[in-house]
mmCIF file of C-alpha atoms and ligand atoms in Angstrom:
data_model
loop_
_atom_site.group_PDB
_atom_site.id
_atom_site.type_symbol
_atom_site.label_atom_id
_atom_site.label_comp_id
_atom_site.label_asym_id
_atom_site.label_seq_id
_atom_site.Cartn_x
_atom_site.Cartn_y
_atom_site.Cartn_z
ATOM 1 C CA MET A 1 -6.147 -14.236 -13.367
ATOM 2 C CA ALA A 2 -8.087 -16.290 -10.880
ATOM 3 C CA TYR A 3 -11.491 -15.688 -12.508
ATOM 4 C CA PRO A 4 -12.899 -15.903 -16.055
ATOM 5 C CA GLY A 5 -14.266 -12.324 -16.152
ATOM 6 C CA PHE A 6 -12.529 -9.035 -16.836
ATOM 7 C CA PHE A 7 -12.371 -6.028 -14.515
ATOM 8 C CA ILE A 8 -12.225 -2.544 -16.103
ATOM 9 C CA VAL A 9 -12.132 0.616 -13.980
ATOM 10 C CA PHE A 10 -12.448 4.280 -14.968
ATOM 11 C CA GLU A 11 -10.519 6.756 -12.842
ATOM 12 C CA GLY A 12 -9.855 10.489 -12.970
ATOM 13 C CA GLY A 13 -10.805 13.770 -11.349
ATOM 14 C CA ASP A 14 -14.334 15.151 -11.045
ATOM 15 C CA GLY A 15 -15.980 16.337 -14.269
ATOM 16 C CA VAL A 16 -13.810 14.457 -16.793
ATOM 17 C CA GLY A 17 -16.733 12.348 -18.076
ATOM 18 C CA LYS A 18 -16.065 8.992 -16.382
ATOM 19 C CA SER A 19 -19.707 8.099 -15.827
ATOM 20 C CA THR A 20 -20.656 8.840 -19.454
ATOM 21 C CA GLN A 21 -17.696 6.893 -20.808
ATOM 22 C CA ALA A 22 -18.336 3.936 -18.505
ATOM 23 C CA ARG A 23 -21.940 3.787 -19.732
ATOM 24 C CA LEU A 24 -20.926 4.024 -23.417
ATOM 25 C CA LEU A 25 -18.272 1.343 -23.012
ATOM 26 C CA ALA A 26 -20.734 -0.971 -21.267
ATOM 27 C CA GLU A 27 -23.302 -0.426 -24.068
ATOM 28 C CA TRP A 28 -20.697 -1.223 -26.698
ATOM 29 C CA LEU A 29 -19.465 -4.375 -24.928
ATOM 30 C CA ARG A 30 -23.068 -5.611 -24.778
ATOM 31 C CA SER A 31 -23.589 -4.956 -28.494
ATOM 32 C CA ASP A 32 -22.696 -7.460 -31.216
ATOM 33 C CA ASP A 33 -19.764 -5.238 -32.281
ATOM 34 C CA GLY A 34 -18.350 -5.410 -28.788
ATOM 35 C CA GLY A 35 -18.722 -9.173 -28.535
ATOM 36 C CA ALA A 36 -22.261 -9.357 -27.013
ATOM 37 C CA ARG A 37 -20.725 -9.774 -23.580
ATOM 38 C CA ASP A 38 -22.284 -10.140 -20.154
ATOM 39 C CA VAL A 39 -21.524 -6.705 -18.640
ATOM 40 C CA VAL A 40 -22.012 -5.414 -15.108
ATOM 41 C CA GLU A 41 -21.901 -1.634 -14.851
ATOM 42 C CA THR A 42 -21.210 -0.361 -11.375
ATOM 43 C CA ARG A 43 -19.627 2.400 -9.308
ATOM 44 C CA GLU A 44 -17.976 3.362 -6.044
ATOM 45 C CA PRO A 45 -19.154 4.755 -3.786
ATOM 46 C CA GLY A 46 -22.746 3.522 -4.004
ATOM 47 C CA GLY A 47 -22.712 0.296 -6.065
ATOM 48 C CA THR A 48 -24.888 -1.531 -3.505
ATOM 49 C CA GLU A 49 -27.853 -0.644 -1.305
ATOM 50 C CA LEU A 50 -25.583 -0.345 1.729
ATOM 51 C CA GLY A 51 -23.150 1.612 -0.438
ATOM 52 C CA ARG A 52 -25.853 4.138 -1.315
ATOM 53 C CA GLU A 53 -26.369 4.782 2.392
ATOM 54 C CA ILE A 54 -22.609 5.166 2.840
ATOM 55 C CA ARG A 55 -22.526 7.522 -0.145
ATOM 56 C CA GLU A 56 -25.134 9.714 1.551
ATOM 57 C CA ALA A 57 -23.131 9.701 4.760
ATOM 58 C CA LEU A 58 -20.070 10.779 2.781
ATOM 59 C CA GLN A 59 -21.963 13.735 1.364
ATOM 60 C CA HIS A 60 -22.645 14.869 4.919
ATOM 61 C CA GLY A 61 -22.607 18.656 4.969
ATOM 62 C CA GLY A 62 -20.476 19.057 8.087
ATOM 63 C CA HIS A 63 -16.883 18.122 8.842
ATOM 64 C CA VAL A 64 -15.868 14.476 8.364
ATOM 65 C CA GLU A 65 -12.503 13.422 9.751
ATOM 66 C CA PRO A 66 -10.217 12.204 6.930
ATOM 67 C CA ARG A 67 -9.706 8.807 8.612
ATOM 68 C CA ALA A 68 -13.462 8.388 9.034
ATOM 69 C CA GLU A 69 -13.923 9.346 5.380
ATOM 70 C CA ALA A 70 -11.276 6.818 4.287
ATOM 71 C CA LEU A 71 -12.953 4.065 6.318
ATOM 72 C CA LEU A 72 -16.370 4.861 4.831
ATOM 73 C CA TYR A 73 -14.987 4.496 1.286
ATOM 74 C CA ALA A 74 -13.236 1.289 2.353
ATOM 75 C CA ALA A 75 -16.453 -0.083 3.896
ATOM 76 C CA ASP A 76 -18.390 0.695 0.715
ATOM 77 C CA ARG A 77 -15.667 -1.001 -1.311
ATOM 78 C CA ALA A 78 -15.377 -4.127 0.849
ATOM 79 C CA HIS A 79 -19.117 -4.777 0.610
ATOM 80 C CA HIS A 80 -19.286 -3.912 -3.095
ATOM 81 C CA VAL A 81 -16.354 -6.120 -4.116
ATOM 82 C CA ALA A 82 -17.576 -9.104 -2.117
ATOM 83 C CA THR A 83 -21.238 -8.912 -3.151
ATOM 84 C CA VAL A 84 -21.169 -7.464 -6.703
ATOM 85 C CA VAL A 85 -17.745 -7.378 -8.355
ATOM 86 C CA ARG A 86 -16.247 -10.764 -7.442
ATOM 87 C CA PRO A 87 -19.435 -12.740 -8.123
ATOM 88 C CA ALA A 88 -19.691 -11.070 -11.560
ATOM 89 C CA LEU A 89 -16.036 -11.807 -12.394
ATOM 90 C CA GLU A 90 -16.436 -15.388 -11.212
ATOM 91 C CA ARG A 91 -19.352 -16.004 -13.557
ATOM 92 C CA GLY A 92 -17.312 -14.569 -16.464
ATOM 93 C CA ALA A 93 -18.787 -11.061 -16.793
ATOM 94 C CA VAL A 94 -16.960 -7.901 -17.777
ATOM 95 C CA VAL A 95 -17.245 -5.443 -14.896
ATOM 96 C CA VAL A 96 -17.152 -1.787 -15.970
ATOM 97 C CA GLN A 97 -16.719 0.329 -12.870
ATOM 98 C CA ASP A 98 -16.689 4.054 -12.198
ATOM 99 C CA ARG A 99 -13.872 4.646 -9.589
ATOM 100 C CA TYR A 100 -12.043 2.160 -7.358
ATOM 101 C CA VAL A 101 -8.945 1.943 -5.148
ATOM 102 C CA ASP A 102 -6.999 4.621 -7.024
ATOM 103 C CA SER A 103 -9.640 7.212 -6.111
ATOM 104 C CA SER A 104 -8.922 6.477 -2.448
ATOM 105 C CA LYS A 105 -5.157 6.585 -3.031
ATOM 106 C CA VAL A 106 -5.451 9.978 -4.699
ATOM 107 C CA TYR A 107 -8.285 11.671 -2.759
ATOM 108 C CA GLN A 108 -7.627 10.252 0.720
ATOM 109 C CA GLY A 109 -3.940 9.340 0.389
ATOM 110 C CA LEU A 110 -2.690 12.378 -1.465
ATOM 111 C CA VAL A 111 -5.194 15.199 -1.047
ATOM 112 C CA ARG A 112 -6.206 14.381 2.555
ATOM 113 C CA GLY A 113 -2.590 13.517 3.350
ATOM 114 C CA LEU A 114 -3.188 9.977 4.659
ATOM 115 C CA GLY A 115 -0.414 8.558 2.484
ATOM 116 C CA ASP A 116 0.413 4.952 1.642
ATOM 117 C CA GLU A 117 -1.689 3.441 4.419
ATOM 118 C CA ILE A 118 -4.676 4.015 2.138
ATOM 119 C CA GLY A 119 -3.327 1.498 -0.369
ATOM 120 C CA ARG A 120 -3.028 -1.092 2.434
ATOM 121 C CA LEU A 121 -6.512 -0.305 3.737
ATOM 122 C CA SER A 122 -8.006 -0.782 0.264
ATOM 123 C CA ALA A 123 -6.024 -3.976 -0.322
ATOM 124 C CA TRP A 124 -7.435 -5.360 2.934
ATOM 125 C CA ALA A 125 -10.963 -4.232 2.068
ATOM 126 C CA THR A 126 -10.849 -5.886 -1.369
ATOM 127 C CA GLU A 127 -8.747 -8.935 -0.411
ATOM 128 C CA GLY A 128 -6.287 -7.704 -3.011
ATOM 129 C CA LEU A 129 -8.577 -7.483 -6.043
ATOM 130 C CA VAL A 130 -6.738 -5.435 -8.705
ATOM 131 C CA PRO A 131 -8.382 -4.272 -11.979
ATOM 132 C CA ASP A 132 -7.272 -5.957 -15.201
ATOM 133 C CA LEU A 133 -7.373 -2.557 -16.874
ATOM 134 C CA THR A 134 -7.653 0.944 -15.418
ATOM 135 C CA ILE A 135 -8.544 3.741 -17.818
ATOM 136 C CA VAL A 136 -7.487 7.137 -16.521
ATOM 137 C CA LEU A 137 -9.577 9.813 -18.220
ATOM 138 C CA ASP A 138 -7.311 12.802 -18.240
ATOM 139 C CA ALA A 139 -8.202 16.435 -18.824
ATOM 140 C CA PRO A 140 -6.672 19.749 -17.789
ATOM 141 C CA VAL A 141 -8.341 21.283 -14.764
ATOM 142 C CA GLU A 142 -9.902 24.112 -16.816
ATOM 143 C CA ALA A 143 -11.535 21.611 -19.206
ATOM 144 C CA ARG A 144 -13.529 19.830 -16.483
ATOM 145 C CA ARG A 145 -17.327 19.908 -16.784
ATOM 146 C CA LEU A 146 -18.790 20.198 -13.308
ATOM 147 C CA GLU A 147 -22.553 20.094 -12.999
ATOM 148 C CA GLY A 148 -24.669 21.821 -10.368
ATOM 149 C CA ASP A 149 -23.466 23.161 -7.043
ATOM 150 C CA PRO A 150 -20.382 21.454 -5.650
ATOM 151 C CA ASP A 151 -21.035 19.038 -2.748
ATOM 152 C CA ARG A 152 -18.835 18.858 0.367
ATOM 153 C CA LEU A 153 -16.229 16.648 -1.333
ATOM 154 C CA GLU A 154 -16.045 18.727 -4.503
ATOM 155 C CA ARG A 155 -15.696 21.933 -2.454
ATOM 156 C CA GLU A 156 -12.942 20.476 -0.301
ATOM 157 C CA THR A 157 -10.965 18.814 -3.069
ATOM 158 C CA GLY A 158 -11.717 21.291 -5.899
ATOM 159 C CA GLU A 159 -8.743 23.513 -5.222
ATOM 160 C CA LYS A 160 -6.477 20.445 -5.374
ATOM 161 C CA ALA A 161 -7.742 19.428 -8.820
ATOM 162 C CA GLY A 162 -4.244 19.781 -10.309
ATOM 163 C CA ASP A 163 -2.739 17.474 -7.642
ATOM 164 C CA LEU A 164 -5.542 14.979 -8.222
ATOM 165 C CA ARG A 165 -4.885 14.931 -11.939
ATOM 166 C CA GLN A 166 -1.159 14.385 -11.379
ATOM 167 C CA GLY A 167 -1.877 11.694 -8.776
ATOM 168 C CA PHE A 168 -3.805 9.569 -11.277
ATOM 169 C CA LEU A 169 -1.149 10.094 -13.975
ATOM 170 C CA ASP A 170 1.600 9.005 -11.546
ATOM 171 C CA LEU A 171 -0.275 5.800 -10.674
ATOM 172 C CA ALA A 172 -0.692 5.076 -14.394
ATOM 173 C CA SER A 173 2.953 5.638 -15.218
ATOM 174 C CA ALA A 174 4.083 3.384 -12.350
ATOM 175 C CA GLU A 175 2.275 0.381 -13.918
ATOM 176 C CA PRO A 176 1.882 1.042 -17.651
ATOM 177 C CA GLY A 177 0.887 -2.569 -18.391
ATOM 178 C CA ARG A 178 -2.316 -2.291 -16.395
ATOM 179 C CA TYR A 179 -3.254 1.298 -17.238
ATOM 180 C CA ALA A 180 -4.274 3.368 -20.239
ATOM 181 C CA VAL A 181 -4.423 7.144 -20.107
ATOM 182 C CA VAL A 182 -7.091 8.483 -22.465
ATOM 183 C CA ASP A 183 -7.404 12.162 -23.332
ATOM 184 C CA GLY A 184 -10.816 13.215 -22.009
ATOM 185 C CA ARG A 185 -10.943 16.571 -23.779
ATOM 186 C CA GLY A 186 -12.510 15.628 -27.128
ATOM 187 C CA ALA A 187 -16.174 15.223 -28.013
ATOM 188 C CA VAL A 188 -17.911 12.410 -26.118
ATOM 189 C CA GLY A 189 -17.960 10.187 -29.227
ATOM 190 C CA GLU A 190 -14.251 10.702 -29.910
ATOM 191 C CA VAL A 191 -13.278 9.845 -26.352
ATOM 192 C CA ALA A 192 -15.559 6.778 -26.475
ATOM 193 C CA ALA A 193 -13.816 5.619 -29.672
ATOM 194 C CA ALA A 194 -10.395 6.009 -28.020
ATOM 195 C CA VAL A 195 -11.608 4.002 -25.021
ATOM 196 C CA ARG A 196 -12.972 1.236 -27.281
ATOM 197 C CA THR A 197 -9.649 0.999 -29.115
ATOM 198 C CA VAL A 198 -7.809 0.418 -25.840
ATOM 199 C CA VAL A 199 -10.336 -2.089 -24.507
ATOM 200 C CA GLU A 200 -10.549 -4.004 -27.788
ATOM 201 C CA ALA A 201 -6.770 -4.468 -27.836
ATOM 202 C CA VAL A 202 -6.620 -5.632 -24.227
ATOM 203 C CA LEU A 203 -9.587 -8.010 -24.557
ATOM 204 C CA ALA A 204 -8.174 -9.448 -27.782
ATOM 205 C CA ARG A 205 -5.061 -10.487 -25.824
ATOM 206 C CA GLY A 206 -7.291 -12.195 -23.237
ATOM 207 C CA ASP A 207 -9.678 -13.834 -25.769
ATOM 208 C CA GLY A 208 -6.931 -15.046 -28.049
HETATM 209 P P1 TYD B 301 -18.373 10.214 -7.974
HETATM 210 O O1 TYD B 301 -19.437 9.224 -7.767
HETATM 211 O O2 TYD B 301 -17.432 9.978 -9.092
HETATM 212 O O3 TYD B 301 -18.940 11.698 -8.124
HETATM 213 P P2 TYD B 301 -20.372 12.267 -8.517
HETATM 214 O O4 TYD B 301 -21.055 12.461 -7.197
HETATM 215 O O5 TYD B 301 -20.031 13.557 -9.181
HETATM 216 O O6 TYD B 301 -21.026 11.263 -9.414
HETATM 217 O O7 TYD B 301 -17.513 10.309 -6.657
HETATM 218 C C1 TYD B 301 -17.980 10.943 -5.525
HETATM 219 C C2 TYD B 301 -16.836 11.613 -4.816
HETATM 220 O O8 TYD B 301 -16.138 10.679 -4.002
HETATM 221 C C3 TYD B 301 -15.798 12.247 -5.733
HETATM 222 O O9 TYD B 301 -15.585 13.592 -5.322
HETATM 223 C C4 TYD B 301 -14.549 11.438 -5.484
HETATM 224 C C5 TYD B 301 -14.746 10.880 -4.110
HETATM 225 N N1 TYD B 301 -14.066 9.602 -3.822
HETATM 226 C C6 TYD B 301 -13.062 9.568 -2.864
HETATM 227 O O10 TYD B 301 -12.700 10.618 -2.302
HETATM 228 N N2 TYD B 301 -12.475 8.375 -2.548
HETATM 229 C C7 TYD B 301 -12.863 7.197 -3.115
HETATM 230 O O11 TYD B 301 -12.317 6.120 -2.784
HETATM 231 C C8 TYD B 301 -13.911 7.240 -4.105
HETATM 232 C C9 TYD B 301 -14.365 5.964 -4.751
HETATM 233 C C10 TYD B 301 -14.496 8.453 -4.426
#
């Protein structure tokens, strides 16, 4: 690793509880039990001011060409990694992030059919920054908890929820050393405990 920090990403389909689990993990890592660490909690899209404008553009009600959509996510990511994530990792913080490159690989690459080029686009956008640990929160499609009316993206990708789920699982099984798949179906506290167990083990290897 070229930096002293640690980069943790949550991935998974819509409604599996990523945002809640990211927040709980960040709270725990900041607590004495979790090592009283310097933690930066962030997300894509929308982890910067520019990113929040891009996020609004992405929620555009009308048609957005898949390549335009992919480039908007990549633009958000390039700016976010350079201005938030890398500086935090370089000062030694733990970055806990909701979604990253794998969301583009699965949503744009698989569901929108743009294929492997998406991986190359994201690698260019991030100058190759790869998470130290990716936690895939996995739940069957019928167990997802979707709130409110679906936005454009949820409407367009909702019927592919099964493909999305499988897409994340396939990425995890291709690189088991860098991924953990956590069952997202239990109560929030149970899932949070499972996440902590994984993170504790991985950080102990790094701290030791
Ligand atoms: P998210 O912020 O997780 O959803 P919510 O609005 O419910 O908090 O993600 C917004 C949407 O963007 C989600 O449907 C997944 C999609 N997405 C992509 O299609 N590609 C990407 O690269 C990323 C990061 C997100």
